[in-house]
Every structure is written in structure tokens, then in C-alpha cells.
XYZ file of N, CA and C in Angstrom:
504
model
N 116.646 31.664 83.245
C 117.899 30.925 83.303
C 117.800 29.766 84.281
N 117.055 29.957 85.367
C 116.959 28.918 86.387
C 116.317 27.649 85.841
N 115.340 27.793 84.908
C 114.687 26.616 84.334
C 115.598 25.889 83.359
N 116.504 26.602 82.723
C 117.420 26.005 81.762
C 118.541 25.239 82.464
N 118.972 25.714 83.623
C 120.109 25.118 84.335
C 119.947 23.616 84.581
N 118.788 23.121 85.047
C 118.677 21.663 85.239
C 118.830 20.888 83.930
N 118.349 21.421 82.825
C 118.477 20.735 81.538
C 119.936 20.673 81.104
N 120.666 21.766 81.294
C 122.096 21.771 80.961
C 122.828 20.778 81.848
N 122.500 20.783 83.125
C 123.137 19.861 84.069
C 122.864 18.409 83.660
N 121.624 18.105 83.255
C 121.285 16.752 82.816
C 122.062 16.383 81.558
N 122.182 17.324 80.623
C 122.930 17.046 79.387
C 124.399 16.799 79.692
N 124.971 17.580 80.594
C 126.365 17.387 80.965
C 126.575 16.035 81.629
N 125.653 15.639 82.488
C 125.751 14.334 83.143
C 125.653 13.207 82.120
N 124.788 13.356 81.123
C 124.645 12.346 80.076
C 125.926 12.225 79.256
N 126.512 13.365 78.862
C 127.768 13.334 78.097
C 128.868 12.675 78.921
N 128.924 13.012 80.214
C 129.931 12.411 81.087
C 129.744 10.902 81.165
N 128.516 10.451 81.363
C 128.240 9.012 81.449
C 128.609 8.304 80.150
N 128.248 8.893 79.018
C 128.586 8.286 77.728
C 130.092 8.229 77.521
N 130.803 9.250 78.000
C 132.262 9.254 77.868
C 132.891 8.102 78.629
N 132.327 7.772 79.787
C 132.879 6.679 80.569
C 132.454 5.310 80.024
N 131.303 5.247 79.347
C 130.848 3.987 78.770
C 131.517 3.695 77.435
N 131.902 4.731 76.708
C 132.464 4.557 75.367
C 133.683 3.661 75.320
N 134.618 3.726 76.266
C 135.791 2.860 76.163
C 135.443 1.377 76.138
N 134.366 0.988 76.793
C 133.976 -0.415 76.797
C 133.528 -0.859 75.409
N 133.035 0.088 74.606
C 132.543 -0.245 73.277
C 133.622 -0.129 72.208
N 134.796 0.290 72.576
C 135.871 0.508 71.618
C 136.841 -0.666 71.655
N 137.089 -1.243 70.500
C 138.021 -2.362 70.453
C 139.441 -1.852 70.293
N 140.411 -2.733 70.512
C 141.805 -2.351 70.329
C 142.121 -2.030 68.871
N 141.265 -2.495 67.947
C 141.464 -2.189 66.534
C 141.332 -0.692 66.267
N 140.566 0.025 67.126
C 140.338 1.445 66.890
C 141.453 2.306 67.475
N 142.404 1.706 68.135
C 143.517 2.468 68.695
C 144.410 2.911 67.548
N 144.584 4.209 67.426
C 145.418 4.738 66.359
C 146.867 4.710 66.810
N 147.675 3.966 66.099
C 149.096 3.912 66.417
C 149.762 5.142 65.814
N 150.235 5.994 66.651
C 150.913 7.193 66.186
C 152.192 7.358 66.980
N 153.100 8.110 66.404
C 154.325 8.407 67.130
C 153.991 9.350 68.277
N 154.844 9.357 69.259
C 154.655 10.275 70.372
C 154.852 11.709 69.887
N 154.084 12.621 70.465
C 154.185 14.024 70.097
C 153.661 14.904 71.223
N 153.776 16.191 71.034
C 153.287 17.179 71.988
C 152.031 17.821 71.423
N 151.146 18.246 72.324
C 149.886 18.868 71.916
C 149.637 20.052 72.837
N 149.586 21.256 72.274
C 149.312 22.463 73.049
C 147.850 22.833 72.875
N 147.169 23.153 73.984
C 145.766 23.552 73.931
C 145.580 24.891 74.619
N 144.640 25.665 74.120
C 144.284 26.936 74.753
C 142.791 27.151 74.584
N 142.225 27.839 75.530
C 140.805 28.137 75.474
C 140.505 29.423 76.212
N 139.513 30.116 75.739
C 139.117 31.361 76.372
C 137.625 31.481 76.534
N 136.909 30.378 76.278
C 135.458 30.426 76.446
C 134.998 29.217 77.242
N 134.231 29.485 78.263
C 133.614 28.431 79.066
C 132.140 28.747 79.175
N 131.323 27.734 79.114
C 129.886 27.902 79.300
C 129.523 27.283 80.643
N 128.985 28.094 81.537
C 128.588 27.600 82.857
C 127.085 27.453 82.921
N 126.631 26.453 83.679
C 125.199 26.250 83.827
C 124.555 27.390 84.607
N 125.313 28.050 85.468
C 124.819 29.194 86.235
C 126.028 30.074 86.525
N 126.084 31.232 85.897
C 127.291 32.046 86.017
C 127.202 33.177 87.042
N 126.229 33.164 87.924
C 126.082 34.249 88.887
C 127.217 34.303 89.907
N 127.784 33.169 90.292
C 128.816 33.133 91.330
C 130.233 33.172 90.779
N 130.413 33.267 89.486
C 131.739 33.131 88.911
C 132.425 34.476 88.729
N 133.745 34.455 88.828
C 134.542 35.675 88.771
C 135.683 35.533 87.781
N 136.115 36.672 87.262
C 137.313 36.708 86.442
C 137.103 36.215 85.030
N 137.983 36.629 84.133
C 137.886 36.170 82.745
C 138.344 34.716 82.635
N 137.632 33.902 81.861
C 138.057 32.510 81.690
C 139.233 32.412 80.726
N 140.237 31.651 81.107
C 141.342 31.334 80.205
C 141.916 29.988 80.616
N 142.538 29.320 79.652
C 143.072 27.981 79.856
C 144.266 27.802 78.931
N 145.336 27.187 79.437
C 146.487 26.798 78.612
C 146.987 25.458 79.126
N 147.290 24.555 78.221
C 147.755 23.240 78.631
C 148.691 22.627 77.614
N 149.512 21.715 78.095
C 150.440 20.981 77.231
C 150.292 19.501 77.555
N 150.239 18.681 76.514
C 150.130 17.228 76.683
C 151.254 16.546 75.927
N 151.739 15.480 76.491
C 152.636 14.590 75.766
C 151.789 13.383 75.400
N 151.570 13.202 74.108
C 150.744 12.107 73.623
C 151.655 10.946 73.264
N 151.492 9.864 74.020
C 152.343 8.693 73.827
C 151.655 7.700 72.895
N 152.373 6.649 72.540
C 151.792 5.618 71.690
C 150.585 4.985 72.395
N 149.741 4.363 71.625
C 148.512 3.723 72.098
C 147.566 4.738 72.733
N 147.686 6.011 72.307
C 146.746 7.072 72.667
C 146.729 7.448 74.140
N 147.820 7.175 74.828
C 147.925 7.599 76.226
C 148.436 9.034 76.270
N 147.976 9.804 77.262
C 148.408 11.191 77.393
C 148.834 11.475 78.833
N 149.758 12.391 78.953
C 150.148 12.929 80.251
C 150.207 14.431 80.040
N 149.611 15.193 80.959
C 149.536 16.621 80.711
C 149.537 17.485 81.949
N 149.676 18.762 81.691
C 149.623 19.780 82.727
C 148.893 20.983 82.147
N 147.930 21.495 82.882
C 147.220 22.687 82.437
C 147.147 23.700 83.569
N 147.007 24.942 83.178
C 146.861 26.055 84.108
C 145.674 26.877 83.610
N 144.815 27.278 84.524
C 143.634 28.035 84.120
C 143.114 28.894 85.260
N 142.292 29.843 84.906
C 141.598 30.680 85.866
C 140.269 29.983 86.142
N 140.102 29.431 87.353
C 138.870 28.701 87.615
C 137.687 29.664 87.733
N 136.519 29.126 87.844
C 135.303 29.933 87.822
C 135.170 30.871 89.017
N 136.030 30.719 90.005
C 135.986 31.575 91.185
C 137.134 32.579 91.203
N 137.806 32.750 90.063
C 138.881 33.719 89.954
C 140.181 33.275 90.604
N 140.385 31.976 90.744
C 141.600 31.436 91.366
C 142.439 30.711 90.306
N 143.743 30.975 90.271
C 144.629 30.283 89.343
C 144.727 28.823 89.799
N 144.512 27.896 88.875
C 144.455 26.476 89.194
C 145.343 25.686 88.244
N 145.949 24.613 88.764
C 146.773 23.716 87.967
C 146.154 22.320 88.005
N 146.289 21.592 86.899
C 145.755 20.232 86.788
C 146.819 19.369 86.118
N 147.383 18.413 86.853
C 148.350 17.447 86.314
C 147.612 16.130 86.159
N 147.703 15.519 84.970
C 146.834 14.379 84.703
C 147.455 13.325 83.794
N 146.823 12.167 83.839
C 147.058 11.064 82.909
C 145.736 10.795 82.223
N 145.788 10.236 81.031
C 144.534 9.941 80.352
C 144.731 9.084 79.129
N 143.638 8.928 78.414
C 143.660 8.133 77.196
C 142.619 8.677 76.226
N 142.984 8.664 74.952
C 142.061 9.053 73.891
C 141.557 7.807 73.191
N 140.299 7.829 72.823
C 139.653 6.719 72.119
C 139.091 7.250 70.807
N 139.240 6.468 69.756
C 138.774 6.836 68.422
C 137.730 5.804 67.989
N 136.459 6.024 68.329
C 135.437 4.995 68.123
C 134.888 4.885 66.701
N 135.210 5.825 65.813
C 134.585 5.818 64.490
C 135.608 5.650 63.375
N 135.433 4.600 62.583
C 136.279 4.446 61.404
C 135.867 5.426 60.313
N 134.587 5.799 60.293
C 134.083 6.738 59.297
C 134.636 8.146 59.536
N 134.811 8.510 60.808
C 135.351 9.815 61.181
C 136.600 9.590 62.031
N 137.740 9.314 61.416
C 138.938 8.929 62.172
C 139.494 10.026 63.075
N 139.148 11.276 62.847
C 139.638 12.356 63.698
C 138.818 12.565 64.957
N 137.630 11.944 65.030
C 136.761 12.095 66.203
C 137.339 11.306 67.372
N 137.387 11.938 68.537
C 137.946 11.254 69.696
C 137.133 11.543 70.958
N 137.264 10.614 71.874
C 136.758 10.779 73.231
C 137.981 10.683 74.123
N 138.157 11.672 74.991
C 139.330 11.673 75.861
C 138.879 11.666 77.320
N 139.492 10.808 78.093
C 139.230 10.731 79.524
C 140.529 11.000 80.259
N 140.508 11.948 81.190
C 141.699 12.237 81.984
C 141.344 12.248 83.466
N 142.334 11.953 84.270
C 142.174 12.009 85.719
C 143.495 12.390 86.341
N 143.429 13.164 87.417
C 144.676 13.577 88.041
C 144.457 14.412 89.285
N 145.476 15.198 89.600
C 145.485 16.035 90.790
C 145.357 17.495 90.364
N 144.453 18.199 91.011
C 144.281 19.627 90.755
C 144.581 20.405 92.032
N 145.049 21.617 91.836
C 145.323 22.500 92.969
C 144.888 23.909 92.600
N 144.116 24.539 93.486
C 143.750 25.921 93.235
C 142.347 26.290 93.660
N 141.472 25.315 93.861
C 140.134 25.622 94.359
C 140.245 25.726 95.873
N 140.408 26.943 96.351
C 140.712 27.142 97.772
C 139.505 27.661 98.547
N 139.627 27.549 99.871
C 138.591 28.061 100.762
C 137.288 27.310 100.586
N 136.200 28.048 100.525
C 134.876 27.426 100.414
C 134.676 26.673 99.101
N 135.511 26.935 98.107
C 135.352 26.300 96.795
C 136.035 24.936 96.697
N 136.758 24.521 97.722
C 137.444 23.231 97.695
C 136.447 22.074 97.652
N 135.227 22.305 98.092
C 134.215 21.241 98.102
C 133.817 20.782 96.701
N 134.319 21.453 95.668
C 134.025 21.058 94.295
C 134.612 19.688 93.961
N 135.695 19.295 94.653
C 136.345 18.013 94.405
C 135.636 16.875 95.138
N 135.516 15.702 94.493
C 134.941 14.555 95.209
C 135.861 14.082 96.336
N 137.169 14.220 96.144
C 138.168 13.882 97.166
C 139.097 15.082 97.255
N 139.236 15.671 98.448
C 140.092 16.842 98.589
C 140.863 16.790 99.899
N 141.953 17.561 99.963
C 142.767 17.636 101.165
C 143.564 18.934 101.134
N 144.136 19.281 102.281
C 144.989 20.461 102.369
C 144.272 21.717 101.932
N 145.038 22.658 101.442
C 144.486 23.926 100.999
C 144.376 23.966 99.480
N 143.267 23.459 98.957
C 143.005 23.551 97.531
C 143.413 22.372 96.682
N 143.794 21.236 97.285
C 144.205 20.044 96.540
C 143.022 19.094 96.397
N 142.930 18.418 95.242
C 141.868 17.451 95.059
C 142.071 16.574 93.846
N 141.273 15.521 93.770
C 141.277 14.604 92.643
C 140.233 15.090 91.642
N 140.618 15.130 90.372
C 139.706 15.601 89.328
C 139.673 14.608 88.169
N 138.523 14.525 87.524
C 138.321 13.715 86.325
C 137.671 14.601 85.283
N 138.214 14.595 84.063
C 137.687 15.459 83.002
C 137.490 14.648 81.725
N 136.241 14.353 81.368
C 135.971 13.722 80.074
C 135.773 14.798 79.009
N 136.013 14.421 77.772
C 135.807 15.377 76.696
C 135.646 14.680 75.359
N 135.191 15.439 74.387
C 135.077 14.956 73.013
C 135.778 15.974 72.124
N 136.304 15.495 71.007
C 136.994 16.416 70.119
C 137.172 15.860 68.728
N 137.772 16.674 67.899
C 138.060 16.278 66.522
C 139.405 16.880 66.136
N 140.258 16.070 65.507
C 141.560 16.544 65.061
C 141.720 16.264 63.577
N 142.154 17.291 62.860
C 142.426 17.184 61.436
C 143.848 17.673 61.220
N 144.698 16.774 60.737
C 146.127 17.073 60.598
C 146.683 17.474 61.961
N 147.233 18.640 62.066
C 147.874 19.089 63.318
C 146.908 19.827 64.252
N 145.776 20.298 63.746
C 144.845 21.108 64.535
C 143.737 20.266 65.156
N 143.380 20.600 66.383
C 142.302 19.897 67.059
C 141.388 20.857 67.793
N 140.158 20.437 67.987
C 139.167 21.209 68.729
C 138.470 20.253 69.683
N 138.337 20.679 70.938
C 137.775 19.817 71.966
C 136.761 20.569 72.813
N 135.858 19.803 73.397
C 134.930 20.304 74.405
C 135.111 19.406 75.620
N 135.520 20.003 76.735
C 135.727 19.252 77.979
C 134.547 19.504 78.908
N 134.108 18.449 79.575
C 132.990 18.542 80.515
C 133.552 18.837 81.899
N 133.126 19.944 82.473
C 133.605 20.377 83.785
C 132.554 20.047 84.842
N 132.616 18.841 85.358
C 131.662 18.376 86.359
C 130.260 18.591 85.810
N 129.346 19.010 86.644
C 127.995 19.309 86.183
C 127.821 20.811 86.042
N 128.945 21.557 86.028
C 128.824 23.007 86.044
C 129.091 23.693 84.712
N 129.776 23.046 83.773
C 130.043 23.762 82.545
C 130.802 23.000 81.491
N 131.076 23.704 80.410
C 131.821 23.176 79.272
C 132.978 24.111 78.967
N 134.117 23.538 78.603
C 135.298 24.300 78.224
C 135.575 24.012 76.756
N 135.670 25.064 75.943
C 135.928 24.931 74.506
C 137.396 25.221 74.255
N 138.081 24.284 73.562
C 139.525 24.359 73.390
C 139.932 24.207 71.928
N 141.028 24.849 71.576
C 141.685 24.640 70.285
C 143.097 24.170 70.599
N 143.611 23.244 69.778
C 144.930 22.713 70.040
C 145.748 22.542 68.788
N 147.060 22.403 68.983
C 147.984 22.203 67.880
C 149.003 21.142 68.274
N 149.192 20.157 67.403
C 150.131 19.057 67.639
C 151.471 19.386 66.986
N 152.537 19.137 67.735
C 153.871 19.347 67.181
C 154.821 18.285 67.691
N 155.942 18.105 66.974
C 156.918 17.072 67.332
C 157.923 17.593 68.328
């Protein structure tokens, strides 16, 4: 497992870098004009590059308000990898780079997280107080009609697999 971990970490870093570069390659023509709606997401599987230090069953639940021009505002609650309940309030944007696959999206979010406490607070690039920090989460996904499936990149430590449902 130790030999595989650097390769997974490198792949995660590459996906993260591509997620941040993709918006520069996307024109305003690819912005899907849609009415505002709500999007509920849930997940129960996370893949960690090294799971020896992690505790508790993984679970995730989140709600997003998807505004026009693919902007999102959301709140999620999850059991972090150290067995601590964590909240993430964020803003973001979805990009649809492929006309051939109109449901394919790249989503970038950034916001404030709370819940990585004690020795685990160092996970944030910027942190303060007891468990507060700035977080950025890139992801890729596909949505068909009301249902969506996403993979979110969790720093260099793992992947979160999500299913979602859009409603008015």
C-alpha cells in the first residue's frame, strides 16, 4: 500500500490542477443557462490514499442552491476522516466544457469549514480558532435529467463519491 500511496497522491494533484486550469479553457458559450434550483447530495464512500489513521464510518450530506450562470452556494455536513463531525459552507461554480457531453461538469468550490479539531486542524492551508479553516474542493461529475454523480477531490488525501438529485 505504501508504494501505491504516492501514485494516488500524484493523480489527485493532477486532477486538482486540471480542475483549476479548466475554467480558463471554457468560454462563456459553454455556460448552461438554467433556472435556479436545489441540489441534494449524499455519499457514503470515500477512498483515502492511506487509511491507517482514519476513524469512523464515512458519510456525507449536502444541499446546494444552484443559481443562474452555474453559480452555487452550499452547506454540507460529514464525518471527517478523523471521526469528527464537520461542516463546510461554500460558494462555487460549475463549468460544462464539452458540447458533446453536455451533462459533464467540473465544479470548483471554496469556503469555510469547521470540525477538524486538535492535531487535525493542520489539514487546512489557513486555519484559526478551534477547528476553523479555509477549504477548496474541486470535483468532476455528470448529470442526466435530475440525477447527478460526482467525485470530489479531498486535498491530496482522498476522493469522495457522491450521488445527487436536483429539485425545484
